[in-house]
Short mmCIF file of C-alpha atoms in Angstrom, two decimals:
data_model
loop_
_atom_site.label_atom_id
_atom_site.label_comp_id
_atom_site.label_asym_id
_atom_site.label_seq_id
_atom_site.Cartn_x
_atom_site.Cartn_y
_atom_site.Cartn_z
CA MET A 191 122.13 20.73 142.79
CA ASP A 192 121.29 17.07 140.56
CA PRO A 193 121.27 17.33 136.88
CA VAL A 194 118.09 19.06 135.67
CA LEU A 195 115.98 18.60 132.76
CA LEU A 196 115.07 21.46 130.33
CA VAL A 197 111.47 20.95 129.38
CA LEU A 198 109.25 22.86 126.75
CA SER A 199 106.48 24.31 127.73
CA GLY A 200 104.03 23.67 130.88
CA GLY A 201 100.60 23.33 128.93
CA GLN A 202 97.31 23.52 130.33
CA SER A 203 97.18 22.42 134.02
CA GLU A 204 93.95 20.08 133.77
CA TYR A 205 95.97 18.12 131.14
CA ARG A 206 99.64 18.44 132.15
CA GLU A 207 100.12 18.96 135.69
CA TYR A 208 100.16 15.40 136.52
CA MET A 209 103.20 15.11 134.12
CA LEU A 210 105.19 18.13 135.11
CA GLY A 211 104.71 16.47 139.00
CA LYS A 212 105.56 13.26 137.91
CA ILE A 213 109.02 14.54 136.23
CA ALA A 214 109.71 16.76 139.07
CA GLU A 215 109.68 13.65 141.19
CA ARG A 216 113.04 12.25 139.30
CA TYR A 217 114.75 15.38 137.76
CA PRO A 218 115.12 19.28 138.84
CA ILE A 219 113.06 20.96 136.27
CA VAL A 220 114.18 24.12 134.26
CA LEU A 221 111.18 25.17 132.28
CA LEU A 222 111.56 27.12 129.17
CA THR A 223 107.78 28.93 128.50
CA PRO A 224 106.33 31.42 126.41
CA ASP A 225 103.89 31.93 129.29
CA PRO A 226 103.93 33.65 132.43
CA VAL A 227 104.40 30.51 135.49
CA THR A 228 101.57 29.84 137.57
CA TRP A 229 100.60 26.23 138.19
CA GLU A 230 104.12 25.19 137.00
CA ARG A 231 106.06 27.28 140.14
CA GLU A 232 105.62 24.25 142.76
CA TYR A 233 107.58 22.17 140.37
CA ILE A 234 110.47 23.52 138.73
CA THR A 235 113.97 24.76 140.11
CA ALA A 236 113.82 28.33 137.67
CA GLU A 237 111.77 29.39 133.85
CA LEU A 238 112.97 30.92 131.35
CA ARG A 239 110.99 33.02 129.23
CA ILE A 240 110.72 32.54 125.35
CA ASP A 241 109.10 33.53 121.93
CA PRO A 242 107.66 30.52 120.18
CA ALA A 243 107.82 32.28 117.03
CA ASP A 244 111.85 33.12 117.58
CA THR A 245 113.21 29.59 117.30
CA ALA A 246 117.01 30.52 117.20
CA GLU A 247 116.37 32.58 120.33
CA ILE A 248 115.26 29.57 122.16
CA VAL A 249 117.86 27.38 121.31
CA ALA A 250 120.22 30.41 122.44
CA THR A 251 118.57 30.59 125.65
CA ALA A 252 118.83 26.99 126.19
CA ARG A 253 122.44 27.16 125.56
CA ARG A 254 122.83 29.86 128.05
CA ALA A 255 120.97 27.66 130.71
CA ALA A 256 123.38 24.98 129.94
CA GLN A 257 125.83 27.50 130.72
CA ARG A 258 124.54 27.85 134.35
CA TYR A 259 123.01 24.13 134.95
CA ALA A 260 124.39 20.78 133.98
CA VAL A 261 121.75 19.91 131.63
CA ALA A 262 120.83 15.90 131.74
CA GLY A 263 118.17 16.03 128.80
CA VAL A 264 115.37 18.00 126.94
CA LEU A 265 111.94 16.83 127.12
CA THR A 266 108.94 17.91 126.05
CA TYR A 267 104.97 17.04 126.03
CA HIS A 268 104.22 19.63 123.77
CA GLU A 269 103.73 18.74 119.87
CA PRO A 270 104.99 22.04 118.52
CA CYS A 271 108.22 21.53 120.32
CA VAL A 272 109.10 18.00 119.58
CA GLU A 273 111.33 18.61 116.68
CA LEU A 274 112.63 21.72 118.84
CA ALA A 275 113.36 19.47 121.73
CA ALA A 276 115.57 17.37 119.25
CA VAL A 277 117.59 20.30 118.05
CA ILE A 278 118.22 21.83 121.30
CA ALA A 279 119.31 18.11 122.97
CA ALA A 280 121.55 18.12 119.76
CA GLU A 281 123.14 21.38 120.29
CA LEU A 282 123.80 20.51 123.78
CA GLY A 283 125.24 17.18 123.80
CA VAL A 284 122.48 15.29 125.51
CA PRO A 285 120.57 12.27 125.02
CA ARG A 286 117.97 12.96 122.56
CA CYS A 287 116.15 11.71 119.48
CA PRO A 288 117.82 12.63 116.22
CA PRO A 289 116.37 15.54 115.05
CA GLN A 290 115.35 14.11 111.68
CA GLY A 291 113.52 11.43 113.29
CA ALA A 292 111.74 13.95 115.21
CA ALA A 293 111.30 16.12 112.20
CA ARG A 294 109.63 13.70 110.22
CA CYS A 295 107.13 13.51 113.64
CA ARG A 296 105.99 16.76 113.13
CA ASP A 297 105.46 16.29 109.38
CA LYS A 298 102.76 13.79 108.20
CA TRP A 299 103.61 13.92 104.54
CA ALA A 300 107.41 13.13 105.49
CA THR A 301 106.22 10.39 108.06
CA ARG A 302 104.25 9.13 104.53
CA LEU A 303 106.92 9.14 102.55
CA ALA A 304 109.40 7.21 104.99
CA LEU A 305 106.48 4.50 105.83
CA ASP A 306 106.22 3.72 102.40
CA ALA A 307 109.92 3.61 101.75
CA ASP A 308 110.40 1.01 104.78
CA GLY A 309 107.14 -0.35 103.26
CA VAL A 310 105.60 -0.11 106.72
CA PRO A 311 101.40 -0.67 106.56
CA SER A 312 99.82 3.03 106.35
CA ALA A 313 98.13 4.80 104.20
CA ALA A 314 98.01 6.31 100.11
CA ALA A 315 98.52 10.15 100.63
CA GLU A 316 99.48 12.95 98.39
CA LEU A 317 100.30 16.32 99.39
CA VAL A 318 98.48 19.51 97.98
CA THR A 319 97.99 23.14 98.21
CA SER A 320 94.82 24.00 96.34
CA ALA A 321 91.49 22.35 96.40
CA ALA A 322 91.95 21.55 92.57
CA GLU A 323 95.27 19.22 93.69
CA ALA A 324 93.34 17.55 96.32
CA ALA A 325 90.44 16.96 93.79
CA GLU A 326 92.88 15.31 91.55
CA ALA A 327 94.37 13.29 94.66
CA ALA A 328 91.14 11.94 95.77
CA ALA A 329 90.39 10.76 92.36
CA ARG A 330 93.47 8.93 91.99
CA ILE A 331 93.36 7.82 95.23
CA GLY A 332 89.20 6.92 95.15
CA TYR A 333 86.63 7.77 97.75
CA PRO A 334 86.37 8.19 100.81
CA VAL A 335 89.04 9.94 101.55
CA VAL A 336 90.27 11.91 104.33
CA VAL A 337 91.40 15.82 104.34
CA LYS A 338 93.49 16.70 106.97
CA PRO A 339 96.55 19.67 107.64
CA ARG A 340 100.12 18.67 107.17
CA SER A 341 101.12 19.15 110.86
CA LEU A 342 98.94 19.97 114.15
CA SER A 343 97.37 17.79 116.66
CA ALA A 344 94.13 16.75 118.22
CA SER A 345 92.52 16.24 114.69
CA PHE A 346 92.14 19.62 114.16
CA GLY A 347 90.63 20.60 110.66
CA VAL A 348 90.74 16.80 110.06
CA SER A 349 87.41 15.32 108.18
CA LYS A 350 86.43 12.41 105.92
CA VAL A 351 85.08 12.93 102.47
CA ASP A 352 82.75 10.68 100.73
CA CYS A 353 82.16 12.54 97.31
CA PRO A 354 83.52 15.38 95.26
CA ALA A 355 80.76 17.94 96.30
CA GLU A 356 82.42 17.55 100.15
CA LEU A 357 86.13 18.12 99.09
CA GLU A 358 86.49 21.82 98.65
CA PRO A 359 85.11 22.74 102.27
CA ALA A 360 87.00 19.98 103.71
CA PHE A 361 90.46 21.90 102.10
CA ASP A 362 89.30 24.97 102.94
CA ARG A 363 88.74 23.69 106.62
CA ALA A 364 92.20 22.05 106.54
CA PHE A 365 93.89 24.61 104.77
CA ALA A 366 92.60 27.39 107.31
CA SER A 367 93.82 25.63 110.56
CA GLY A 368 96.61 26.33 112.35
CA LEU A 369 97.98 26.65 116.49
CA PRO A 370 96.00 29.00 118.44
CA GLU A 371 100.04 30.19 119.63
CA PRO A 372 102.61 31.14 116.98
CA TRP A 373 105.09 27.99 117.10
CA GLU A 374 106.74 26.90 113.75
CA HIS A 375 104.50 23.80 111.69
CA HIS A 376 104.37 22.49 107.78
CA SER A 377 101.69 24.50 106.07
CA GLY A 378 99.95 22.28 103.35
CA VAL A 379 97.13 19.72 103.39
CA LEU A 380 97.31 16.27 102.94
CA VAL A 381 94.38 13.71 100.67
CA GLU A 382 94.63 10.12 102.37
CA GLU A 383 93.14 6.99 101.65
CA TYR A 384 90.42 6.48 104.16
CA LEU A 385 91.39 3.85 106.64
CA ASP A 386 88.25 1.66 108.02
CA GLY A 387 87.97 -0.05 111.43
CA PRO A 388 88.46 0.89 115.41
CA GLU A 389 91.16 3.42 115.99
CA ILE A 390 93.90 2.73 118.80
CA SER A 391 97.30 4.42 119.69
CA VAL A 392 100.00 2.98 121.51
CA ASP A 393 102.02 4.65 123.68
CA SER A 394 106.22 3.34 123.57
CA ALA A 395 109.31 4.45 125.17
CA VAL A 396 112.49 4.12 123.02
CA HIS A 397 115.98 3.77 124.89
CA GLY A 398 119.20 2.79 122.60
CA GLY A 399 117.12 1.97 119.05
CA VAL A 400 114.79 -0.73 121.49
CA VAL A 401 110.82 0.07 121.21
CA GLU A 402 108.85 -1.12 124.16
CA SER A 403 104.88 -0.56 123.92
CA PRO A 404 103.11 -1.26 127.02
CA VAL A 405 100.42 1.36 126.51
CA PHE A 406 97.61 0.21 124.19
CA ALA A 407 94.40 3.24 124.19
CA ARG A 408 91.08 2.86 122.04
CA LYS A 409 89.91 5.91 120.70
CA VAL A 410 86.61 6.66 120.99
CA LEU A 411 85.39 9.37 117.88
CA GLY A 412 82.77 11.19 117.35
CA TYR A 413 80.66 14.12 114.90
CA PRO A 414 81.36 13.06 111.63
CA PRO A 415 82.47 13.47 109.26
CA HIS A 416 85.49 14.88 111.72
CA PHE A 417 87.33 13.09 114.05
CA GLU A 418 86.98 14.78 117.05
CA GLU A 419 87.83 12.31 120.02
CA LEU A 420 84.97 11.80 122.46
CA GLY A 421 87.50 9.74 125.11
CA HIS A 422 89.99 6.88 125.40
CA VAL A 423 90.18 3.62 127.08
CA VAL A 424 93.52 2.14 128.60
CA ALA A 425 93.56 -2.05 129.38
CA ASP A 426 95.33 -4.54 129.21
CA PRO A 427 96.23 -5.07 125.31
CA ALA A 428 94.98 -7.89 124.49
CA ASP A 429 91.77 -6.81 125.77
CA LEU A 430 92.03 -4.02 123.39
CA VAL A 431 92.96 -5.88 120.02
CA ALA A 432 93.12 -9.32 118.80
CA ASP A 433 96.81 -9.76 118.23
CA PRO A 434 99.11 -7.15 120.39
CA GLN A 435 102.49 -8.56 118.73
CA GLN A 436 101.32 -7.86 115.19
CA VAL A 437 100.59 -4.17 116.67
CA ARG A 438 103.57 -3.88 118.17
CA ASP A 439 105.51 -4.89 114.84
CA VAL A 440 104.02 -2.39 112.72
CA VAL A 441 104.54 0.20 115.33
CA ARG A 442 108.77 -0.80 115.62
CA ALA A 443 108.72 -0.71 111.90
CA ALA A 444 107.43 2.47 111.63
CA HIS A 445 109.81 3.87 114.11
CA SER A 446 112.99 2.34 112.41
CA ALA A 447 111.37 3.76 109.42
CA LEU A 448 111.51 7.40 111.06
CA GLY A 449 114.52 7.23 112.40
CA VAL A 450 113.27 7.36 116.21
CA ASP A 451 115.22 7.18 119.15
CA ASN A 452 115.62 7.98 123.16
CA THR A 453 112.09 9.29 123.40
CA VAL A 454 109.08 8.74 124.25
CA THR A 455 106.00 8.07 121.87
CA HIS A 456 102.48 8.33 120.55
CA THR A 457 101.66 6.13 117.97
CA GLU A 458 97.81 6.25 116.19
CA LEU A 459 96.89 3.11 114.16
CA ARG A 460 93.54 1.78 112.33
CA LEU A 461 93.12 -2.07 112.41
CA THR A 462 91.72 -2.44 108.99
CA ALA A 463 90.56 -5.86 107.80
CA ARG A 464 93.97 -6.05 106.17
CA GLY A 465 95.65 -5.35 109.42
CA PRO A 466 96.87 -2.54 111.88
CA ARG A 467 98.21 0.33 109.60
CA LEU A 468 99.38 3.61 110.58
CA VAL A 469 97.72 6.76 111.13
CA GLU A 470 100.83 9.05 112.62
CA VAL A 471 103.90 8.59 115.25
CA ASN A 472 103.87 11.72 117.41
CA GLY A 473 107.44 12.08 119.37
CA ARG A 474 106.34 13.03 122.58
CA SER A 475 103.57 11.54 125.29
CA GLY A 476 100.34 11.05 124.72
CA GLY A 477 97.98 13.83 125.53
CA ASP A 478 94.79 13.83 126.71
CA LEU A 479 95.75 12.26 130.03
CA ILE A 480 96.79 8.79 128.17
CA PRO A 481 99.69 8.38 130.41
CA ASP A 482 97.23 9.19 133.70
CA LEU A 483 95.06 6.50 132.27
CA ALA A 484 97.79 4.23 132.01
CA GLU A 485 99.26 4.64 135.30
CA LEU A 486 95.32 3.98 136.87
CA ALA A 487 95.03 1.03 134.70
CA THR A 488 98.18 -0.89 135.06
CA GLY A 489 100.43 1.15 137.15
CA VAL A 490 102.91 1.73 134.22
CA ASP A 491 104.46 5.27 134.87
CA MET A 492 105.25 7.01 131.19
CA ALA A 493 105.59 10.26 132.70
CA ALA A 494 108.73 8.66 134.75
CA ALA A 495 109.78 6.44 131.63
CA ALA A 496 109.79 10.03 129.62
CA ALA A 497 111.93 11.96 132.07
CA ASP A 498 114.38 8.63 132.32
CA VAL A 499 114.28 8.83 128.67
CA ALA A 500 115.51 12.31 127.82
CA ALA A 501 118.33 11.69 130.53
CA GLY A 502 119.70 8.56 128.79
CA VAL A 503 118.11 6.18 131.26
CA PRO A 504 116.41 3.08 130.96
CA PRO A 505 113.13 3.70 131.42
CA THR A 506 111.34 0.89 134.02
CA LEU A 507 107.45 0.03 132.30
CA ARG A 508 106.29 -2.58 134.87
CA VAL A 509 102.58 -3.40 134.76
CA VAL A 510 101.23 -4.16 138.32
CA ARG A 511 97.72 -4.31 138.27
CA SER A 512 95.09 -4.98 135.78
CA ARG A 513 91.90 -2.89 135.25
CA VAL A 514 90.76 -0.59 132.48
CA ALA A 515 90.67 3.23 132.71
CA GLY A 516 88.84 5.94 130.77
CA ILE A 517 88.34 9.35 130.20
CA ARG A 518 85.11 10.93 128.96
CA PHE A 519 85.62 14.65 127.39
CA PHE A 520 81.93 16.85 127.52
CA TYR A 521 80.83 19.09 124.46
CA THR A 522 78.12 21.47 124.04
CA ASP A 523 76.83 21.84 120.34
CA GLU A 524 75.57 25.62 121.50
CA SER A 525 77.49 28.82 120.94
CA GLY A 526 76.74 31.05 123.92
CA VAL A 527 78.08 31.85 127.50
CA VAL A 528 78.25 28.87 129.51
CA ASP A 529 75.51 30.19 132.71
CA ALA A 530 75.80 26.98 134.80
CA LEU A 531 77.88 23.33 134.85
CA GLU A 532 76.90 20.23 136.83
CA LEU A 533 77.09 16.56 137.09
CA ASP A 534 73.33 15.66 137.68
CA ALA A 535 74.03 12.75 140.25
CA ALA A 536 74.30 12.09 144.25
CA GLU A 537 77.41 11.89 145.80
CA GLY A 538 78.81 8.73 145.83
CA GLU A 539 76.07 7.66 143.52
CA LEU A 540 79.20 6.49 141.27
CA PRO A 541 81.74 5.17 142.89
CA TRP A 542 84.00 3.99 139.88
CA LEU A 543 83.74 7.73 138.85
CA HIS A 544 87.47 8.57 139.74
CA ARG A 545 87.09 12.29 138.97
CA VAL A 546 85.17 15.31 137.13
CA THR A 547 87.41 17.91 136.13
CA TRP A 548 85.67 21.23 134.56
CA LEU A 549 87.61 23.39 131.72
CA VAL A 550 85.63 26.34 131.78
CA GLU A 551 84.29 28.59 134.49
CA PRO A 552 80.41 30.48 134.30
CA GLY A 553 80.66 33.24 132.08
CA THR A 554 83.01 31.94 129.37
CA LEU A 555 82.15 31.71 125.80
CA ILE A 556 81.75 28.70 123.84
CA ARG A 557 82.29 28.49 120.08
CA PRO A 558 82.15 25.05 118.75
CA GLU A 559 83.59 25.02 115.32
CA PRO A 560 83.89 21.66 112.87
CA GLY A 561 86.64 20.12 113.50
CA ARG A 562 87.88 21.77 116.04
CA ARG A 563 85.71 21.15 119.32
CA TYR A 564 88.88 20.28 121.45
CA PHE A 565 89.06 24.22 121.61
CA ALA A 566 85.28 24.05 123.15
CA ARG A 567 85.56 21.29 125.54
CA ILE A 568 83.94 22.03 128.38
CA GLY A 569 85.53 19.47 131.23
CA PHE A 570 86.03 15.56 131.30
CA ALA A 571 85.63 12.60 133.85
CA VAL A 572 87.83 10.07 134.41
CA VAL A 573 86.29 6.35 135.14
CA VAL A 574 87.70 2.71 136.14
CA ALA A 575 86.54 -0.74 135.51
CA GLY A 576 86.81 -4.21 135.43
CA SER A 577 86.30 -4.53 131.69
CA VAL A 578 86.31 -2.55 128.39
CA SER A 579 82.62 -2.89 127.88
CA GLU A 580 82.15 -1.94 131.20
CA CYS A 581 84.49 0.81 130.79
CA GLU A 582 82.88 2.50 127.81
CA GLN A 583 79.07 2.26 129.64
CA ARG A 584 80.34 4.12 132.74
CA MET A 585 81.59 6.71 130.17
CA ALA A 586 78.43 6.79 128.06
CA LYS A 587 76.84 7.04 131.37
CA VAL A 588 78.69 10.08 132.87
CA ALA A 589 78.29 11.86 129.75
CA GLU A 590 74.72 11.81 130.13
CA LEU A 591 74.44 13.32 132.97
CA VAL A 592 76.22 16.30 132.44
CA ARG A 593 74.15 19.39 132.54
CA VAL A 594 75.31 22.40 130.47
CA ARG A 595 73.33 25.83 130.65
CA THR A 596 74.40 28.15 128.03
CA THR A 597 73.08 31.84 127.47
CA GLY A 598 73.85 34.62 124.76
CA ARG A 599 75.27 37.15 126.47
CA ALA A 600 78.65 37.25 129.27
CA ARG A 601 78.22 38.36 132.76
CA SER A 602 79.97 41.59 133.49
CA ASN A 603 80.44 43.88 136.24
CA ARG A 604 80.32 47.04 133.93
CA PRO A 605 77.24 48.57 133.43
#
């Protein structure tokens, strides 16, 4: 058998099946997962069940796998596993991101300290453990501020605070936010300077100290004062930012400051009046199907790049087409049981609509929570277009056509 990749966690099929499928085209996969294998089965060579609350046993399981299989590398696209993947790769002596660099990506406070030490433009920030400390930090930084959990992803528990009266509830939300599964993460809350301007993301492949950043996306945000992700638009970098090279220079400086190498990354920035400034660097592929959008828009295959870099192979990042792709997420503001889902459009009416995916079924209880609406998404649409403005218009149109009906009681077969 060819050398395998150890892949940590399968994830939700609607978001990750395309990724695992692409990886499987290049390498046999041994999947380390806390969940029973379902959709992943057709893509993997073997599965090993793990307990996400027992890091030492996960590492031991990986060692046992290496006794049975020749391991080419270790890969994850699941945020809580970024540091763990680096530690396992180091234990097995295969290509890896330095564990300390991966740890800095998982810890937003460690990120800020490293960026500040190297003079990389980001946000002033303080780590706090109480609402009183948060108030003192906000007074020093100056309102508005952003209050966020020290780790986590998908903007869980993140909010903008404009005045002292809003600070304590924001702190409480950030402090209480956690993962819906028992992976390890750092506790604590950051109070940060608010960075004004559009938010973008840059997906990069890092191999042997060389950072290549072919994928730029513009983030569409909503539900203020939170930063809920309504969608993303992937296009030629020059169509999204005034100076792509300036952005790439900041991204490269951030990777150097954090000590990140031999991995793919997802970097988020704000385009402020003073230039691009770092929000965070995630030590894994972009979520929300951004790599899938990148392939639709440009032909760049970030899933294949992630697999190759994990195995120590130089990635191929070739742009072969020029169009725009976007994803628009659907939410409902009402709590209740989903009764019906539909797109109010005739077949063939929207030729630019690549696909619609529903994330829930009728009978599902939905409870939108401020700052955590990710868990109440009901679906999404992927669209293609010839320009950024056209893509944004199409994303808005398809969102207007979504019809969701909720009721107050769940369906049941019981009397």
